[in-house]
Amino acid sequence: MAALSGCAHYEVNNGHGSIPGYYIRSEMQEADRAVESARQAGKDKTCPAEFKAAEDARNNAYDVFRACHTEEGVALAKKATAQANALCPPRAAAVEEIIPVGEPGQLKPEPVPVVEPTPDRIKYCVYLGIEYDINKADIRPEYRDEVARVGDFMKKYPSTTAVIEGYADEVGDRAYNVQLSQRRAEGVVKYLEDNFGIAPARLSAKGYGEAKPVADNATDAGRQKNRHINAIIDCALDVKDIAPPPERLCMNLKLEFASDSPRIDPRFYDQIDAVGEYMKKYPTTTAVIEGHTDSMGSAEHNLKLSQQRAESVVHYLIEKSGIDGVRLSAKGYGATRQIAYNDTPEGRQQNRRINAIIDCVIKK
């Protein structure tokens, strides 16, 4: 009886994942069954990208389990099971697709990434290399200099505001990870208030849990990197008067394009010139030029048009500002990242925009 009670969480091994032994933890094979059940239900065809993510999560769990990290593998297998069971949920967004542009009742746009700049402002996206102990939110003394990068900048530029984003690794319950990452973000906010005198009204905290990992959660080093903080600093300042940002600069270019045209109106050359001047001043920088459209027309056409507009800006920077082409790339998003309603001319104009996402190499 004692032997049987010790195997309560085990079952006969079906051999998946090349795990040796007659018995294996049941959670591992539950992930197998969940993925296979989703496949039998046709979800590998209905939502192939999501299905592959669940399948990859299951395979990753086996890799961790095989490396003798039993409990971590089991925790990952549970997540893979939940991911497979939740595949292809009904999409509320489908309601939005049948609402004609310009009619009342249009749904609110999906939120864009926090780095998206608002008009007349720029944003710095700063990755803070703070390493947290497992299950802890305290800032270790050796990482206070990382927080000081934000505090010193916000003191120097008192018109700035910041969102402090907290992240966690994938070990543990998802809801708890969100709570833990929120505590980490709030800890940084409090440190900035107490030690740099930043007014609370200029700061906010947001915990994202295990979302948006920056490294592989299958390794200790990867999980450590995923327990991190981002600071998104919002500035109403002239970019030319600011020192180079620690990580990333996001500039919104208010270019107006003629309908269905990628040609840049000469009236807006000065905005693109500002990007060129900045990149010439800091030759280690690189940039992704993002093109965005409103929702008029087909999704395929909008994607192509936004790509053409982004490429037009890249070409201008190469030809007029002398920026090396290897430092620039273009990415069209079509109408997938709307920042305003498409049922008014003003909203559609805001959505027809160009963003310049400038990454900066920092010497430490």
mmCIF file with all atom_site columns, N, CA, C and O in Angstrom, residues 105-136:
data_model
loop_
_atom_site.group_PDB
_atom_site.id
_atom_site.type_symbol
_atom_site.label_atom_id
_atom_site.label_alt_id
_atom_site.label_comp_id
_atom_site.label_asym_id
_atom_site.label_entity_id
_atom_site.label_seq_id
_atom_site.pdbx_PDB_ins_code
_atom_site.Cartn_x
_atom_site.Cartn_y
_atom_site.Cartn_z
_atom_site.occupancy
_atom_site.B_iso_or_equiv
_atom_site.pdbx_formal_charge
_atom_site.auth_seq_id
_atom_site.auth_comp_id
_atom_site.auth_asym_id
_atom_site.auth_atom_id
_atom_site.pdbx_PDB_model_num
ATOM 1   N N  . GLY A 1 105 ? -21.793 52.525 -33.202 1.00 0.00 ? 105 GLY A N  1
ATOM 2   C CA . GLY A 1 105 ? -21.661 51.262 -32.479 1.00 0.00 ? 105 GLY A CA 1
ATOM 3   C C  . GLY A 1 105 ? -20.365 50.538 -32.749 1.00 0.00 ? 105 GLY A C  1
ATOM 4   O O  . GLY A 1 105 ? -20.208 49.400 -32.328 1.00 0.00 ? 105 GLY A O  1
ATOM 5   N N  . GLN A 1 106 ? -19.428 51.162 -33.440 1.00 0.00 ? 106 GLN A N  1
ATOM 6   C CA . GLN A 1 106 ? -18.170 50.492 -33.716 1.00 0.00 ? 106 GLN A CA 1
ATOM 7   C C  . GLN A 1 106 ? -17.448 50.201 -32.407 1.00 0.00 ? 106 GLN A C  1
ATOM 8   O O  . GLN A 1 106 ? -17.391 51.033 -31.515 1.00 0.00 ? 106 GLN A O  1
ATOM 9   N N  . LEU A 1 107 ? -16.908 48.991 -32.295 1.00 0.00 ? 107 LEU A N  1
ATOM 10  C CA . LEU A 1 107 ? -16.252 48.604 -31.070 1.00 0.00 ? 107 LEU A CA 1
ATOM 11  C C  . LEU A 1 107 ? -14.962 49.386 -30.874 1.00 0.00 ? 107 LEU A C  1
ATOM 12  O O  . LEU A 1 107 ? -14.341 49.833 -31.825 1.00 0.00 ? 107 LEU A O  1
ATOM 13  N N  . LYS A 1 108 ? -14.565 49.480 -29.612 1.00 0.00 ? 108 LYS A N  1
ATOM 14  C CA . LYS A 1 108 ? -13.341 50.192 -29.270 1.00 0.00 ? 108 LYS A CA 1
ATOM 15  C C  . LYS A 1 108 ? -12.134 49.465 -29.863 1.00 0.00 ? 108 LYS A C  1
ATOM 16  O O  . LYS A 1 108 ? -12.087 48.248 -29.866 1.00 0.00 ? 108 LYS A O  1
ATOM 17  N N  . PRO A 1 109 ? -11.141 50.205 -30.382 1.00 0.00 ? 109 PRO A N  1
ATOM 18  C CA . PRO A 1 109 ? -9.962  49.542 -30.949 1.00 0.00 ? 109 PRO A CA 1
ATOM 19  C C  . PRO A 1 109 ? -9.255  48.669 -29.920 1.00 0.00 ? 109 PRO A C  1
ATOM 20  O O  . PRO A 1 109 ? -9.267  48.955 -28.721 1.00 0.00 ? 109 PRO A O  1
ATOM 21  N N  . GLU A 1 110 ? -8.665  47.584 -30.406 1.00 0.00 ? 110 GLU A N  1
ATOM 22  C CA . GLU A 1 110 ? -7.843  46.755 -29.542 1.00 0.00 ? 110 GLU A CA 1
ATOM 23  C C  . GLU A 1 110 ? -6.668  47.601 -29.030 1.00 0.00 ? 110 GLU A C  1
ATOM 24  O O  . GLU A 1 110 ? -6.131  48.435 -29.761 1.00 0.00 ? 110 GLU A O  1
ATOM 25  N N  . PRO A 1 111 ? -6.257  47.400 -27.768 1.00 0.00 ? 111 PRO A N  1
ATOM 26  C CA . PRO A 1 111 ? -5.136  48.191 -27.253 1.00 0.00 ? 111 PRO A CA 1
ATOM 27  C C  . PRO A 1 111 ? -3.852  47.868 -28.008 1.00 0.00 ? 111 PRO A C  1
ATOM 28  O O  . PRO A 1 111 ? -3.552  46.713 -28.290 1.00 0.00 ? 111 PRO A O  1
ATOM 29  N N  . VAL A 1 112 ? -3.103  48.910 -28.366 1.00 0.00 ? 112 VAL A N  1
ATOM 30  C CA . VAL A 1 112 ? -1.831  48.717 -29.051 1.00 0.00 ? 112 VAL A CA 1
ATOM 31  C C  . VAL A 1 112 ? -0.747  48.538 -27.997 1.00 0.00 ? 112 VAL A C  1
ATOM 32  O O  . VAL A 1 112 ? -0.962  48.817 -26.821 1.00 0.00 ? 112 VAL A O  1
ATOM 33  N N  . PRO A 1 113 ? 0.428   48.028 -28.383 1.00 0.00 ? 113 PRO A N  1
ATOM 34  C CA . PRO A 1 113 ? 1.508   47.888 -27.408 1.00 0.00 ? 113 PRO A CA 1
ATOM 35  C C  . PRO A 1 113 ? 1.796   49.203 -26.712 1.00 0.00 ? 113 PRO A C  1
ATOM 36  O O  . PRO A 1 113 ? 1.666   50.273 -27.285 1.00 0.00 ? 113 PRO A O  1
ATOM 37  N N  . VAL A 1 114 ? 2.205   49.113 -25.454 1.00 0.00 ? 114 VAL A N  1
ATOM 38  C CA . VAL A 1 114 ? 2.368   50.315 -24.646 1.00 0.00 ? 114 VAL A CA 1
ATOM 39  C C  . VAL A 1 114 ? 3.415   51.257 -25.228 1.00 0.00 ? 114 VAL A C  1
ATOM 40  O O  . VAL A 1 114 ? 3.388   52.456 -24.985 1.00 0.00 ? 114 VAL A O  1
ATOM 41  N N  . VAL A 1 115 ? 4.350   50.736 -26.030 1.00 0.00 ? 115 VAL A N  1
ATOM 42  C CA . VAL A 1 115 ? 5.382   51.590 -26.591 1.00 0.00 ? 115 VAL A CA 1
ATOM 43  C C  . VAL A 1 115 ? 4.841   52.512 -27.681 1.00 0.00 ? 115 VAL A C  1
ATOM 44  O O  . VAL A 1 115 ? 5.495   53.435 -28.106 1.00 0.00 ? 115 VAL A O  1
ATOM 45  N N  . GLU A 1 116 ? 3.612   52.258 -28.146 1.00 0.00 ? 116 GLU A N  1
ATOM 46  C CA . GLU A 1 116 ? 3.007   53.090 -29.195 1.00 0.00 ? 116 GLU A CA 1
ATOM 47  C C  . GLU A 1 116 ? 2.935   54.548 -28.733 1.00 0.00 ? 116 GLU A C  1
ATOM 48  O O  . GLU A 1 116 ? 2.362   54.860 -27.693 1.00 0.00 ? 116 GLU A O  1
ATOM 49  N N  . PRO A 1 117 ? 3.535   55.486 -29.467 1.00 0.00 ? 117 PRO A N  1
ATOM 50  C CA . PRO A 1 117 ? 3.536   56.880 -29.022 1.00 0.00 ? 117 PRO A CA 1
ATOM 51  C C  . PRO A 1 117 ? 2.222   57.587 -29.325 1.00 0.00 ? 117 PRO A C  1
ATOM 52  O O  . PRO A 1 117 ? 1.563   57.286 -30.310 1.00 0.00 ? 117 PRO A O  1
ATOM 53  N N  . THR A 1 118 ? 1.851   58.500 -28.468 1.00 0.00 ? 118 THR A N  1
ATOM 54  C CA . THR A 1 118 ? 0.703   59.354 -28.735 1.00 0.00 ? 118 THR A CA 1
ATOM 55  C C  . THR A 1 118 ? 1.167   60.558 -29.539 1.00 0.00 ? 118 THR A C  1
ATOM 56  O O  . THR A 1 118 ? 2.354   60.873 -29.551 1.00 0.00 ? 118 THR A O  1
ATOM 57  N N  . PRO A 1 119 ? 0.261   61.237 -30.232 1.00 0.00 ? 119 PRO A N  1
ATOM 58  C CA . PRO A 1 119 ? 0.675   62.386 -31.044 1.00 0.00 ? 119 PRO A CA 1
ATOM 59  C C  . PRO A 1 119 ? 1.428   63.430 -30.229 1.00 0.00 ? 119 PRO A C  1
ATOM 60  O O  . PRO A 1 119 ? 1.091   63.702 -29.083 1.00 0.00 ? 119 PRO A O  1
ATOM 61  N N  . ASP A 1 120 ? 2.447   63.998 -30.854 1.00 0.00 ? 120 ASP A N  1
ATOM 62  C CA . ASP A 1 120 ? 3.271   65.055 -30.260 1.00 0.00 ? 120 ASP A CA 1
ATOM 63  C C  . ASP A 1 120 ? 4.093   64.589 -29.066 1.00 0.00 ? 120 ASP A C  1
ATOM 64  O O  . ASP A 1 120 ? 4.593   65.399 -28.294 1.00 0.00 ? 120 ASP A O  1
ATOM 65  N N  . ARG A 1 121 ? 4.230   63.285 -28.910 1.00 0.00 ? 121 ARG A N  1
ATOM 66  C CA . ARG A 1 121 ? 5.042   62.767 -27.814 1.00 0.00 ? 121 ARG A CA 1
ATOM 67  C C  . ARG A 1 121 ? 5.928   61.648 -28.349 1.00 0.00 ? 121 ARG A C  1
ATOM 68  O O  . ARG A 1 121 ? 5.670   61.085 -29.398 1.00 0.00 ? 121 ARG A O  1
ATOM 69  N N  . ILE A 1 122 ? 6.974   61.357 -27.598 1.00 0.00 ? 122 ILE A N  1
ATOM 70  C CA . ILE A 1 122 ? 7.816   60.223 -27.923 1.00 0.00 ? 122 ILE A CA 1
ATOM 71  C C  . ILE A 1 122 ? 7.903   59.332 -26.694 1.00 0.00 ? 122 ILE A C  1
ATOM 72  O O  . ILE A 1 122 ? 7.557   59.761 -25.585 1.00 0.00 ? 122 ILE A O  1
ATOM 73  N N  . LYS A 1 123 ? 8.322   58.109 -26.881 1.00 0.00 ? 123 LYS A N  1
ATOM 74  C CA . LYS A 1 123 ? 8.431   57.188 -25.751 1.00 0.00 ? 123 LYS A CA 1
ATOM 75  C C  . LYS A 1 123 ? 9.793   56.519 -25.748 1.00 0.00 ? 123 LYS A C  1
ATOM 76  O O  . LYS A 1 123 ? 10.316  56.152 -26.791 1.00 0.00 ? 123 LYS A O  1
ATOM 77  N N  . TYR A 1 124 ? 10.333  56.375 -24.548 1.00 0.00 ? 124 TYR A N  1
ATOM 78  C CA . TYR A 1 124 ? 11.536  55.580 -24.349 1.00 0.00 ? 124 TYR A CA 1
ATOM 79  C C  . TYR A 1 124 ? 11.111  54.242 -23.727 1.00 0.00 ? 124 TYR A C  1
ATOM 80  O O  . TYR A 1 124 ? 10.395  54.227 -22.727 1.00 0.00 ? 124 TYR A O  1
ATOM 81  N N  . CYS A 1 125 ? 11.575  53.163 -24.301 1.00 0.00 ? 125 CYS A N  1
ATOM 82  C CA . CYS A 1 125 ? 11.328  51.844 -23.717 1.00 0.00 ? 125 CYS A CA 1
ATOM 83  C C  . CYS A 1 125 ? 12.643  51.363 -23.107 1.00 0.00 ? 125 CYS A C  1
ATOM 84  O O  . CYS A 1 125 ? 13.603  51.100 -23.835 1.00 0.00 ? 125 CYS A O  1
ATOM 85  N N  . VAL A 1 126 ? 12.701  51.303 -21.795 1.00 0.00 ? 126 VAL A N  1
ATOM 86  C CA . VAL A 1 126 ? 13.938  50.994 -21.084 1.00 0.00 ? 126 VAL A CA 1
ATOM 87  C C  . VAL A 1 126 ? 13.829  49.628 -20.417 1.00 0.00 ? 126 VAL A C  1
ATOM 88  O O  . VAL A 1 126 ? 12.955  49.426 -19.568 1.00 0.00 ? 126 VAL A O  1
ATOM 89  N N  . TYR A 1 127 ? 14.692  48.708 -20.808 1.00 0.00 ? 127 TYR A N  1
ATOM 90  C CA . TYR A 1 127 ? 14.748  47.403 -20.147 1.00 0.00 ? 127 TYR A CA 1
ATOM 91  C C  . TYR A 1 127 ? 15.677  47.527 -18.955 1.00 0.00 ? 127 TYR A C  1
ATOM 92  O O  . TYR A 1 127 ? 16.834  47.908 -19.094 1.00 0.00 ? 127 TYR A O  1
ATOM 93  N N  . LEU A 1 128 ? 15.168  47.218 -17.768 1.00 0.00 ? 128 LEU A N  1
ATOM 94  C CA . LEU A 1 128 ? 15.978  47.292 -16.558 1.00 0.00 ? 128 LEU A CA 1
ATOM 95  C C  . LEU A 1 128 ? 16.511  45.900 -16.228 1.00 0.00 ? 128 LEU A C  1
ATOM 96  O O  . LEU A 1 128 ? 15.730  44.964 -16.026 1.00 0.00 ? 128 LEU A O  1
ATOM 97  N N  . GLY A 1 129 ? 17.820  45.778 -16.158 1.00 0.00 ? 129 GLY A N  1
ATOM 98  C CA . GLY A 1 129 ? 18.430  44.470 -15.906 1.00 0.00 ? 129 GLY A CA 1
ATOM 99  C C  . GLY A 1 129 ? 18.416  44.101 -14.440 1.00 0.00 ? 129 GLY A C  1
ATOM 100 O O  . GLY A 1 129 ? 19.453  43.777 -13.855 1.00 0.00 ? 129 GLY A O  1
ATOM 101 N N  . ILE A 1 130 ? 17.241  44.156 -13.833 1.00 0.00 ? 130 ILE A N  1
ATOM 102 C CA . ILE A 1 130 ? 17.094  43.792 -12.421 1.00 0.00 ? 130 ILE A CA 1
ATOM 103 C C  . ILE A 1 130 ? 16.834  42.290 -12.336 1.00 0.00 ? 130 ILE A C  1
ATOM 104 O O  . ILE A 1 130 ? 15.908  41.784 -12.971 1.00 0.00 ? 130 ILE A O  1
ATOM 105 N N  . GLU A 1 131 ? 17.627  41.584 -11.566 1.00 0.00 ? 131 GLU A N  1
ATOM 106 C CA . GLU A 1 131 ? 17.400  40.158 -11.365 1.00 0.00 ? 131 GLU A CA 1
ATOM 107 C C  . GLU A 1 131 ? 16.687  39.960 -10.030 1.00 0.00 ? 131 GLU A C  1
ATOM 108 O O  . GLU A 1 131 ? 17.145  40.453 -8.995  1.00 0.00 ? 131 GLU A O  1
ATOM 109 N N  . TYR A 1 132 ? 15.566  39.249 -10.083 1.00 0.00 ? 132 TYR A N  1
ATOM 110 C CA . TYR A 1 132 ? 14.781  39.005 -8.878  1.00 0.00 ? 132 TYR A CA 1
ATOM 111 C C  . TYR A 1 132 ? 14.987  37.579 -8.397  1.00 0.00 ? 132 TYR A C  1
ATOM 112 O O  . TYR A 1 132 ? 15.122  36.646 -9.202  1.00 0.00 ? 132 TYR A O  1
ATOM 113 N N  . ASP A 1 133 ? 14.979  37.427 -7.093  1.00 0.00 ? 133 ASP A N  1
ATOM 114 C CA . ASP A 1 133 ? 14.954  36.078 -6.543  1.00 0.00 ? 133 ASP A CA 1
ATOM 115 C C  . ASP A 1 133 ? 13.610  35.435 -6.861  1.00 0.00 ? 133 ASP A C  1
ATOM 116 O O  . ASP A 1 133 ? 12.599  36.139 -7.051  1.00 0.00 ? 133 ASP A O  1
ATOM 117 N N  . ILE A 1 134 ? 13.585  34.114 -6.921  1.00 0.00 ? 134 ILE A N  1
ATOM 118 C CA . ILE A 1 134 ? 12.347  33.394 -7.203  1.00 0.00 ? 134 ILE A CA 1
ATOM 119 C C  . ILE A 1 134 ? 11.291  33.763 -6.162  1.00 0.00 ? 134 ILE A C  1
ATOM 120 O O  . ILE A 1 134 ? 11.547  33.750 -4.947  1.00 0.00 ? 134 ILE A O  1
ATOM 121 N N  . ASN A 1 135 ? 10.113  34.131 -6.648  1.00 0.00 ? 135 ASN A N  1
ATOM 122 C CA . ASN A 1 135 ? 8.969   34.418 -5.788  1.00 0.00 ? 135 ASN A CA 1
ATOM 123 C C  . ASN A 1 135 ? 9.156   35.675 -4.931  1.00 0.00 ? 135 ASN A C  1
ATOM 124 O O  . ASN A 1 135 ? 8.458   35.854 -3.939  1.00 0.00 ? 135 ASN A O  1
ATOM 125 N N  . LYS A 1 136 ? 10.103  36.551 -5.315  1.00 0.00 ? 136 LYS A N  1
ATOM 126 C CA . LYS A 1 136 ? 10.358  37.758 -4.543  1.00 0.00 ? 136 LYS A CA 1
ATOM 127 C C  . LYS A 1 136 ? 10.143  38.998 -5.398  1.00 0.00 ? 136 LYS A C  1
ATOM 128 O O  . LYS A 1 136 ? 10.261  38.966 -6.618  1.00 0.00 ? 136 LYS A O  1
#
